[in-house]
Coordinates of N, CA and C and ligand atoms in Angstrom, one line a residue:
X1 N 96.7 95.6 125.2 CA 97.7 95.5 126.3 C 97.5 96.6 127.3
X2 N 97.6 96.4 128.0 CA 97.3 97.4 129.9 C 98.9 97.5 129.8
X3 N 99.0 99.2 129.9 CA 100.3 99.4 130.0 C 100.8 100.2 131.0
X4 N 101.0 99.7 132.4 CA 101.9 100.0 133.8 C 102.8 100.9 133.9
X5 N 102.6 101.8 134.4 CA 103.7 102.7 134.9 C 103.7 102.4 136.9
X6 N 105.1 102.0 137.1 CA 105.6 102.0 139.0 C 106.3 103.1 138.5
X7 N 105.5 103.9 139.9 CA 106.7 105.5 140.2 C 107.3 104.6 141.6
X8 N 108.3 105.0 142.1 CA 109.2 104.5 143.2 C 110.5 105.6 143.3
X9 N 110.8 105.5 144.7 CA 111.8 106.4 145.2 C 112.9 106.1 146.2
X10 N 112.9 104.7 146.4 CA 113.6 104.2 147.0 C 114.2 102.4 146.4
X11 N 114.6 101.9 147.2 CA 114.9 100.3 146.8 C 114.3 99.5 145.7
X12 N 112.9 99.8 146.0 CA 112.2 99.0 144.5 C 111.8 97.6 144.4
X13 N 111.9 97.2 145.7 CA 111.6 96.0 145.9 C 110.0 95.5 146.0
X14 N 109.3 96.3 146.0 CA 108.2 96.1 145.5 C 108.1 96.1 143.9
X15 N 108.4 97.1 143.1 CA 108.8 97.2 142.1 C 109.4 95.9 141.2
X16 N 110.3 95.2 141.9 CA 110.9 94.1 141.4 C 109.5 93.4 141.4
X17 N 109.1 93.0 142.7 CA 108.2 92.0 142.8 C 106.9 91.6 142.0
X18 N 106.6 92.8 141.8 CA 105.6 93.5 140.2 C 105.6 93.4 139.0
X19 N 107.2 93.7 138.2 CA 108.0 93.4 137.7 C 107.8 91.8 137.4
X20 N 108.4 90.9 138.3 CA 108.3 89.5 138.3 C 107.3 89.1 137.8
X21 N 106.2 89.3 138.8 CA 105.1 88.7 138.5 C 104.3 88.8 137.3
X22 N 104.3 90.0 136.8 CA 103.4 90.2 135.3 C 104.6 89.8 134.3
X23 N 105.9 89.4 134.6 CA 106.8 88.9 133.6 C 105.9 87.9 132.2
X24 N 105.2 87.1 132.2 CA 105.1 86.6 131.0 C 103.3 86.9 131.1
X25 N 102.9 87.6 131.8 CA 101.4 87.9 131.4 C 101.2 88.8 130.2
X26 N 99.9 87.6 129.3 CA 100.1 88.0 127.9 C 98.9 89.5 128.2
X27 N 98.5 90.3 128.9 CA 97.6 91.3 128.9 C 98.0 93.1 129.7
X28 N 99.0 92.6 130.4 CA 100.0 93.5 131.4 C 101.7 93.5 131.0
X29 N 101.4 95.1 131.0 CA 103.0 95.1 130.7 C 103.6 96.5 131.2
X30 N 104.4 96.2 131.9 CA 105.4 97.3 132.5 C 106.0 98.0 132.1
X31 N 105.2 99.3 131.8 CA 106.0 100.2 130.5 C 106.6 100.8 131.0
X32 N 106.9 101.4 131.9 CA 107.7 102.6 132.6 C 107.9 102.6 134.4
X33 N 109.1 103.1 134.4 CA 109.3 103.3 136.1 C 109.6 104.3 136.0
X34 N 108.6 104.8 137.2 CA 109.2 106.7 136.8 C 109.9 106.7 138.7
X35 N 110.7 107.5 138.6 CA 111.5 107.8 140.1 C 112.0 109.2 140.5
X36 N 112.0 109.5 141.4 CA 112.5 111.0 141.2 C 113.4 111.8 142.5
X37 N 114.2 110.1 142.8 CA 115.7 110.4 143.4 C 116.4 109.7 142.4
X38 N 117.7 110.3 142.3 CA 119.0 110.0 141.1 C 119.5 108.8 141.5
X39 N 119.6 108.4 143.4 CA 120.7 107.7 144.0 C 119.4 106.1 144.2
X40 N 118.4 106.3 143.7 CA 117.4 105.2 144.2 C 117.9 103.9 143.6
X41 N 117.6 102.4 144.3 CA 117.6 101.3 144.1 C 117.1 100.7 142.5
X42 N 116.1 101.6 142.7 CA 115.0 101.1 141.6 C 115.3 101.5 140.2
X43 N 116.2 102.1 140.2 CA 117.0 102.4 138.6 C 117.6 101.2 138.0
X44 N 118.6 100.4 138.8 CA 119.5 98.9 138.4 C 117.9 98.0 138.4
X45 N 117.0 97.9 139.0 CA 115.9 96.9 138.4 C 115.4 97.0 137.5
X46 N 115.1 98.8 137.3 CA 114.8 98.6 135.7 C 115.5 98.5 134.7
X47 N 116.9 98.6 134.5 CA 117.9 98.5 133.6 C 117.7 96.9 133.7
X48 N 118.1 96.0 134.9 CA 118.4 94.7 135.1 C 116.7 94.2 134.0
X49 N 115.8 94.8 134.2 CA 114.8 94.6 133.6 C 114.2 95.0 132.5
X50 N 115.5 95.8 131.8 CA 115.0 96.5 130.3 C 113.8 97.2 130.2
X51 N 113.7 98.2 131.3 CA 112.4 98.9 131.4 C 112.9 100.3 131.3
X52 N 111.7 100.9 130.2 CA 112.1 102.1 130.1 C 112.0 103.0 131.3
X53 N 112.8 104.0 131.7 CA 113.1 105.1 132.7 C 112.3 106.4 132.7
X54 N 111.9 107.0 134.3 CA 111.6 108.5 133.5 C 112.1 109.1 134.6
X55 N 112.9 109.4 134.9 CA 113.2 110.9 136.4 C 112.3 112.1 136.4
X56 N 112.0 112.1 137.6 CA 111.3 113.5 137.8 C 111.6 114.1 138.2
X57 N 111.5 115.5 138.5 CA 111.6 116.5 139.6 C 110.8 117.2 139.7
X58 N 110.3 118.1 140.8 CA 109.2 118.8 141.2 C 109.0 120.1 139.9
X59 N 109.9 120.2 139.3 CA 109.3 121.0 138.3 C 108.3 120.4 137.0
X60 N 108.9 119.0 136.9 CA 108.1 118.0 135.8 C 107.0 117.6 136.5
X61 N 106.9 117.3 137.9 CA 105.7 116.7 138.4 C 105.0 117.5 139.0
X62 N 105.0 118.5 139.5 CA 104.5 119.3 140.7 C 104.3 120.6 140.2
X63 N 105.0 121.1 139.4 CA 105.0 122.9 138.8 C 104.7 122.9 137.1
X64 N 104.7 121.6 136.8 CA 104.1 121.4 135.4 C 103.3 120.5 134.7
X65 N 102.7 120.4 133.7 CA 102.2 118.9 134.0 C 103.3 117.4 132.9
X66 N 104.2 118.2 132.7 CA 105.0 117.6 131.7 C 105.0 115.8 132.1
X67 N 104.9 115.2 133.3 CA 105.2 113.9 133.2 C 103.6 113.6 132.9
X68 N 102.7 113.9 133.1 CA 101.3 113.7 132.6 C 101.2 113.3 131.5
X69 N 101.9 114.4 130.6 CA 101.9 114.9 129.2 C 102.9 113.3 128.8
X70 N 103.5 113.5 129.3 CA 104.7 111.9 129.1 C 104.4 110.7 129.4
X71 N 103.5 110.1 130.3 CA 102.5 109.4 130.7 C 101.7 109.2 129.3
X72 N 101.0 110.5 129.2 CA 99.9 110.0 127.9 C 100.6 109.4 126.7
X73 N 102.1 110.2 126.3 CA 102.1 109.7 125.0 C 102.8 108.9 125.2
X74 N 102.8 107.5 126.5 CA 103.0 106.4 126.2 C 101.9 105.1 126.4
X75 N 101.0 106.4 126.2 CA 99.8 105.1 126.7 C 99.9 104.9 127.6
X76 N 100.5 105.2 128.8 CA 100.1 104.7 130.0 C 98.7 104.1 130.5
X77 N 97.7 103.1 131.1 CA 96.4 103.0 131.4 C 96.4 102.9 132.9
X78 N 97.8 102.9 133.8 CA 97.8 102.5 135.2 C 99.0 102.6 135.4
X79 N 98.7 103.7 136.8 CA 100.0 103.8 137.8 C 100.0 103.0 139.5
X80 N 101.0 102.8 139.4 CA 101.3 101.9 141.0 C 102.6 102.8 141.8
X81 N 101.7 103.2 142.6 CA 103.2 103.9 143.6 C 103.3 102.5 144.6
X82 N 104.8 103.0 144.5 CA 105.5 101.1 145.1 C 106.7 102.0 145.7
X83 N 106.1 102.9 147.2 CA 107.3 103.4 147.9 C 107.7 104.8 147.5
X84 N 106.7 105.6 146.8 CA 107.0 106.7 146.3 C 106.3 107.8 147.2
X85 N 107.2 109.0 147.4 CA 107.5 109.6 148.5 C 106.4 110.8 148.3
X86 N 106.2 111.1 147.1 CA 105.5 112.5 146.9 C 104.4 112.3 147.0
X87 N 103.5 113.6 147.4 CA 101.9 113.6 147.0 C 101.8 113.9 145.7
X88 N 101.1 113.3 145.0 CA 100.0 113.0 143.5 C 99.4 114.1 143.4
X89 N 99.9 115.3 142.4 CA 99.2 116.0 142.2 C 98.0 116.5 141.2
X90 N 96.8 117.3 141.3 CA 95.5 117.4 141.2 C 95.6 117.0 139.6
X91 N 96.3 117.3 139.2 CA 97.3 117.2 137.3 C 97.2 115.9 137.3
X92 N 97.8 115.0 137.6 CA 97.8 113.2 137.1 C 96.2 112.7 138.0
X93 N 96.2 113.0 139.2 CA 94.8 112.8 139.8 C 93.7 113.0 138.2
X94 N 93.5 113.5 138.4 CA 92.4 114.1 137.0 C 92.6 113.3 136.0
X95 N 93.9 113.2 135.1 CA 94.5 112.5 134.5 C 94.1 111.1 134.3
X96 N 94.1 110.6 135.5 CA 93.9 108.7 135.4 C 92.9 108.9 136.6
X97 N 92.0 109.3 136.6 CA 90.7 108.7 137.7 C 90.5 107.6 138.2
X98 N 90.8 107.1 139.4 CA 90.8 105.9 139.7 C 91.7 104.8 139.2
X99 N 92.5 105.1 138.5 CA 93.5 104.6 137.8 C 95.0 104.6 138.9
X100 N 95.1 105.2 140.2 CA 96.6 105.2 140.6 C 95.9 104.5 142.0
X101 N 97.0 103.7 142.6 CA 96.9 102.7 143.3 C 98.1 103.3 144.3
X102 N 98.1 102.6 145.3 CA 99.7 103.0 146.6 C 99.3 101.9 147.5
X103 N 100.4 101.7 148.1 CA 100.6 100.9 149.4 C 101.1 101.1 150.1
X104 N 101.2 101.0 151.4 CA 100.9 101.8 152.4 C 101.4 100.9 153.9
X105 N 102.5 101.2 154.3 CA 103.2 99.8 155.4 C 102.1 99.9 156.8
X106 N 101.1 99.9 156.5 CA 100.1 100.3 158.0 C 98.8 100.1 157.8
X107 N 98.1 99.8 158.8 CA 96.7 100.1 158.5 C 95.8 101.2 158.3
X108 N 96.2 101.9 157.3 CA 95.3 103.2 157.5 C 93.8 102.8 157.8
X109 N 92.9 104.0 158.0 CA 93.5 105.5 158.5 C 94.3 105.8 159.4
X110 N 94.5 105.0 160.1 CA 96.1 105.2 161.2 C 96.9 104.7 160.9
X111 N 98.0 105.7 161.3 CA 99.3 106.0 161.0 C 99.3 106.0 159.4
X112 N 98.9 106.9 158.9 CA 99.6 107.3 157.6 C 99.6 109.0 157.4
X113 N 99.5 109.7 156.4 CA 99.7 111.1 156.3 C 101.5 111.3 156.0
X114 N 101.2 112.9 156.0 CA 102.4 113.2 155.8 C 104.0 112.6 156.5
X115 N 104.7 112.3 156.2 CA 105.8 112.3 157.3 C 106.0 110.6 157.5
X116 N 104.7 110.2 157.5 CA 104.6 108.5 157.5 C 105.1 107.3 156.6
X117 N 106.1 107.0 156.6 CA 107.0 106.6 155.7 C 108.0 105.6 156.3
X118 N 108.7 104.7 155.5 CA 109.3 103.7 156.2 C 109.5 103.4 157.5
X119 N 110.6 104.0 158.1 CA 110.5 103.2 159.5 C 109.8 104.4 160.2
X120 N 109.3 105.4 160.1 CA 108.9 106.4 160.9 C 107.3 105.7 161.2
X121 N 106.8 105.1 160.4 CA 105.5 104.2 160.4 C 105.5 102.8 161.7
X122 N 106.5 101.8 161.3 CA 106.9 101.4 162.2 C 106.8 101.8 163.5
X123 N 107.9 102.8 163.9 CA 108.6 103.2 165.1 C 107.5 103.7 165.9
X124 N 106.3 104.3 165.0 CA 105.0 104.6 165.9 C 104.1 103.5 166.1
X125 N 103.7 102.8 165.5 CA 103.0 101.4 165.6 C 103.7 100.8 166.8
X126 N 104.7 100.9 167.3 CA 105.4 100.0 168.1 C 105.3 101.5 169.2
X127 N 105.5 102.4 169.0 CA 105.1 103.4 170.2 C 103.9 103.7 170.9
X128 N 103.0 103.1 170.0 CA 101.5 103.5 170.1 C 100.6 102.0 171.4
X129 N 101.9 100.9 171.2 CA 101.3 99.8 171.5 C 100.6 98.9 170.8
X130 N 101.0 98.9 170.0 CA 99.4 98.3 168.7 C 99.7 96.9 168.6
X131 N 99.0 95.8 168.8 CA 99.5 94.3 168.7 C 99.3 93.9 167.0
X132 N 98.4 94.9 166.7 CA 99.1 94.4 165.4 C 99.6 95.4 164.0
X133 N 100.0 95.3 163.4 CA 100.1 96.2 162.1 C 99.6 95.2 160.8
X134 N 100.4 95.8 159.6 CA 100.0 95.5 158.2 C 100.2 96.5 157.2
X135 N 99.7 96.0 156.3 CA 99.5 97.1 154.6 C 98.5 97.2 154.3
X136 N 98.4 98.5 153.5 CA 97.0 98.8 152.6 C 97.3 99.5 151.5
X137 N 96.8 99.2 150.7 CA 96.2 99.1 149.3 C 95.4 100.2 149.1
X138 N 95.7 101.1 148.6 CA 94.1 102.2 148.3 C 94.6 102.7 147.1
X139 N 93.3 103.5 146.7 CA 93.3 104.2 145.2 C 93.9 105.8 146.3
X140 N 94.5 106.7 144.9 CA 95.4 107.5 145.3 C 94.5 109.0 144.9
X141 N 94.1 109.8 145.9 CA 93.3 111.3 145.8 C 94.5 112.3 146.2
X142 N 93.9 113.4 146.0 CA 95.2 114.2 146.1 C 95.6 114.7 147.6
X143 N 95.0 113.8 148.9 CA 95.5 113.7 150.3 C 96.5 112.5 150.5
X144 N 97.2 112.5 150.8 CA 98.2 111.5 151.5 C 97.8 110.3 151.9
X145 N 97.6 109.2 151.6 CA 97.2 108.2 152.2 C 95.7 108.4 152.6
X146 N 94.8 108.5 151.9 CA 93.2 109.3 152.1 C 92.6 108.2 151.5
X147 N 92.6 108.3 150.3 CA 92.3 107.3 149.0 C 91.5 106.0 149.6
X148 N 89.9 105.3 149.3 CA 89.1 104.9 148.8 C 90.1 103.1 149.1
X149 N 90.0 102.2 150.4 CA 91.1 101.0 151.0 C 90.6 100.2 150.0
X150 N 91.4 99.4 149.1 CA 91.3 98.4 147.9 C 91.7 96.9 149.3
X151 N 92.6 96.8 149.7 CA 93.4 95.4 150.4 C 94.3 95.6 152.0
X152 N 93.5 95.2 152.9 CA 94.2 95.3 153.8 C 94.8 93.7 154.2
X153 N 96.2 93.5 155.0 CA 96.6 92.2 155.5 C 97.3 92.8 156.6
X154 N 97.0 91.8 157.6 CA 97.9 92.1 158.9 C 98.8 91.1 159.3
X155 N 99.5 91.7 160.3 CA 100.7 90.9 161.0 C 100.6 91.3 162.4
X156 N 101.1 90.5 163.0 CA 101.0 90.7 164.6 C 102.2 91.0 165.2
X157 N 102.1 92.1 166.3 CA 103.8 92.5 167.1 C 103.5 91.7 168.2
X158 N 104.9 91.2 168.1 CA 105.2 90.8 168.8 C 106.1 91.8 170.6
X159 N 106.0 91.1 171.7 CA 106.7 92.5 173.0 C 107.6 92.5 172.7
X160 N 108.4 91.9 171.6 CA 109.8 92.4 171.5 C 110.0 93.1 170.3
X161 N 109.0 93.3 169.5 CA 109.0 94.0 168.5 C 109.9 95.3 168.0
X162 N 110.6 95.2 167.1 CA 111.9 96.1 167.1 C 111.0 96.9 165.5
X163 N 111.2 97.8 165.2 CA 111.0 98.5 163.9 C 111.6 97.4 162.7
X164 N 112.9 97.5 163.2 CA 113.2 96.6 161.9 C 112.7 94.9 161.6
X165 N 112.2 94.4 162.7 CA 111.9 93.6 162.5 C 110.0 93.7 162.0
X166 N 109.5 94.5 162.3 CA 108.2 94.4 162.2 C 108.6 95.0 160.5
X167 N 109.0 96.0 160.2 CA 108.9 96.4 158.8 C 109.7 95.3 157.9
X168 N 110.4 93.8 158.4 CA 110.6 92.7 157.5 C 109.0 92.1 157.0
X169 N 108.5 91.8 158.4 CA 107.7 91.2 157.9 C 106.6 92.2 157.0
X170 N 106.6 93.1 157.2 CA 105.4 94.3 156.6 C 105.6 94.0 155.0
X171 N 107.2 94.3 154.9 CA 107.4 93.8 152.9 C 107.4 92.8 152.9
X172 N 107.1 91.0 153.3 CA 107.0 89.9 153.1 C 105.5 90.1 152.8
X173 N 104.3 90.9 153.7 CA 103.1 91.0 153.2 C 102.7 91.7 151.7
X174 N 103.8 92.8 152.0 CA 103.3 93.4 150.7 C 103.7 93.1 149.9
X175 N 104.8 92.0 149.1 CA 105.8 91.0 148.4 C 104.4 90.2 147.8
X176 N 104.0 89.4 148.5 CA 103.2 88.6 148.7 C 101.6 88.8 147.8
X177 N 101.1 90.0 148.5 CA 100.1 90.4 147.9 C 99.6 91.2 147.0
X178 N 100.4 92.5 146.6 CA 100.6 93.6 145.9 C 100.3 92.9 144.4
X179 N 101.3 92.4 144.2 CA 101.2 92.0 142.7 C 99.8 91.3 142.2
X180 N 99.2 90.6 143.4 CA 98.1 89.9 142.9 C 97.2 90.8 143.3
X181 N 96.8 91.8 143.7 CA 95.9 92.7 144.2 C 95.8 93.7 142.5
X182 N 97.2 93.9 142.1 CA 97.4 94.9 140.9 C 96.6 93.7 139.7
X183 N 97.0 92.3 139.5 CA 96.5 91.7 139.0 C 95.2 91.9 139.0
X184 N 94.3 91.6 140.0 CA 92.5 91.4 140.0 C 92.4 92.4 139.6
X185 N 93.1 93.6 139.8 CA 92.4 95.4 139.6 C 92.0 95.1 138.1
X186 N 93.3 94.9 137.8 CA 93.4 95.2 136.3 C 92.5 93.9 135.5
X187 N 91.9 93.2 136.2 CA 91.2 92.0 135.1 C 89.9 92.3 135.3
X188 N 89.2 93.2 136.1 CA 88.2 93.5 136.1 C 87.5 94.0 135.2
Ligands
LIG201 C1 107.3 100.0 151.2 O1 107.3 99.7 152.6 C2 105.9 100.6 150.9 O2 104.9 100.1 151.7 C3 106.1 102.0 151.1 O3 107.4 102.3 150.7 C4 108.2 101.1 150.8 C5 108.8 100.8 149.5 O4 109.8 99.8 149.6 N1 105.2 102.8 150.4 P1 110.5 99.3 148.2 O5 111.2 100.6 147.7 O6 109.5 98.8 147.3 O7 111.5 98.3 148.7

């Protein structure tokens, strides 16, 4: 059994959609959601989903290696950041080589890095002029959005393109594709 950990930090709707899809796959299983805001969305999906929990904070992730350490003794084999805010420190990097995944509401290498994050991603896509945007897929190094492009999909702006409208359709692409992208990884 391939056992999944989604770290997430907000809503979780990727999370859900991951969740969903490996629901009755006899080789993938969702062992853990780790999160590390108290007030996040993504708590009621894993309860609603009977999935065990883990909260973090910068002393468990960042100043120690304790969720590493917690990770291993559940077997963990693969992590999926699905909207999680922190950088990946050199500790879990090492840890799972090639093993952590993220998505990314943009086409990197532009617009991502520090600070690049829900609608702040948007709001520049649409400042920059760009007729189109999208998501990417990459494996996770210990730079921000840097990581080795696994899946890119686009969408096109439209001149009236509002932030919130372009970041609907950005999670309809990554709804769409993510889960089956996590899929192929793992059947390789
Ligand atoms: C998504 O836009 C994802 O690309 C980014 O964070 C957001 C997470 O949304 N990394 P949700 O919490 O999965 O709804």
């Amino acid at each position: 059994m391939i056992k999944l950990a989604i770290f997430a930090s907000g809503a979780g709707s990727n999370a859900a959609k991951i969740i969903e899809h490996f629901k009755n796959n006899p080789t993938v299983v969702i062992d853990l959601i780790v999160c590390n805001k108290k007030e996040a969305g993504v708590w009621g999906i894993a309860a609603a989903n009977q999935i065990d929990t883990l909260y973090i904070n910068r002393e468990s992730f960042i100043e120690s290696d304790a969720c590493v350490k917690q990770l291993q003794a559940r077997s963990i084999d693969f992590i999926v950041l699905a909207g999680f805010l922190w950088k990946v420190p050199e500790s879990l990097i090492n840890a799972y080589p090639g093993k952590i995944i993220n998505i990314h509401p943009a086409l990197l290498p532009k617009y991502g890095g520090k600070g690049m994050y829900g609608m702040h991603v948007h709001e520049a896509v649409i400042a920059a002029g760009e007729k189109e945007s999208g998501i990417t897929i990459h494996y996770v190094d210990a730079h921000y959005d840097e990581g080795d492009i696994i899946f890119q999909a686009k969408c096109t702006i439209e001149p009236n393109e509002t932030p919130a409208s372009l970041a609907a359709k950005i999670h309809v692409l990554e709804h769409a594709h993510f889960p089956v992208v996590i899929e192929k990884l793992l059947s390789i």
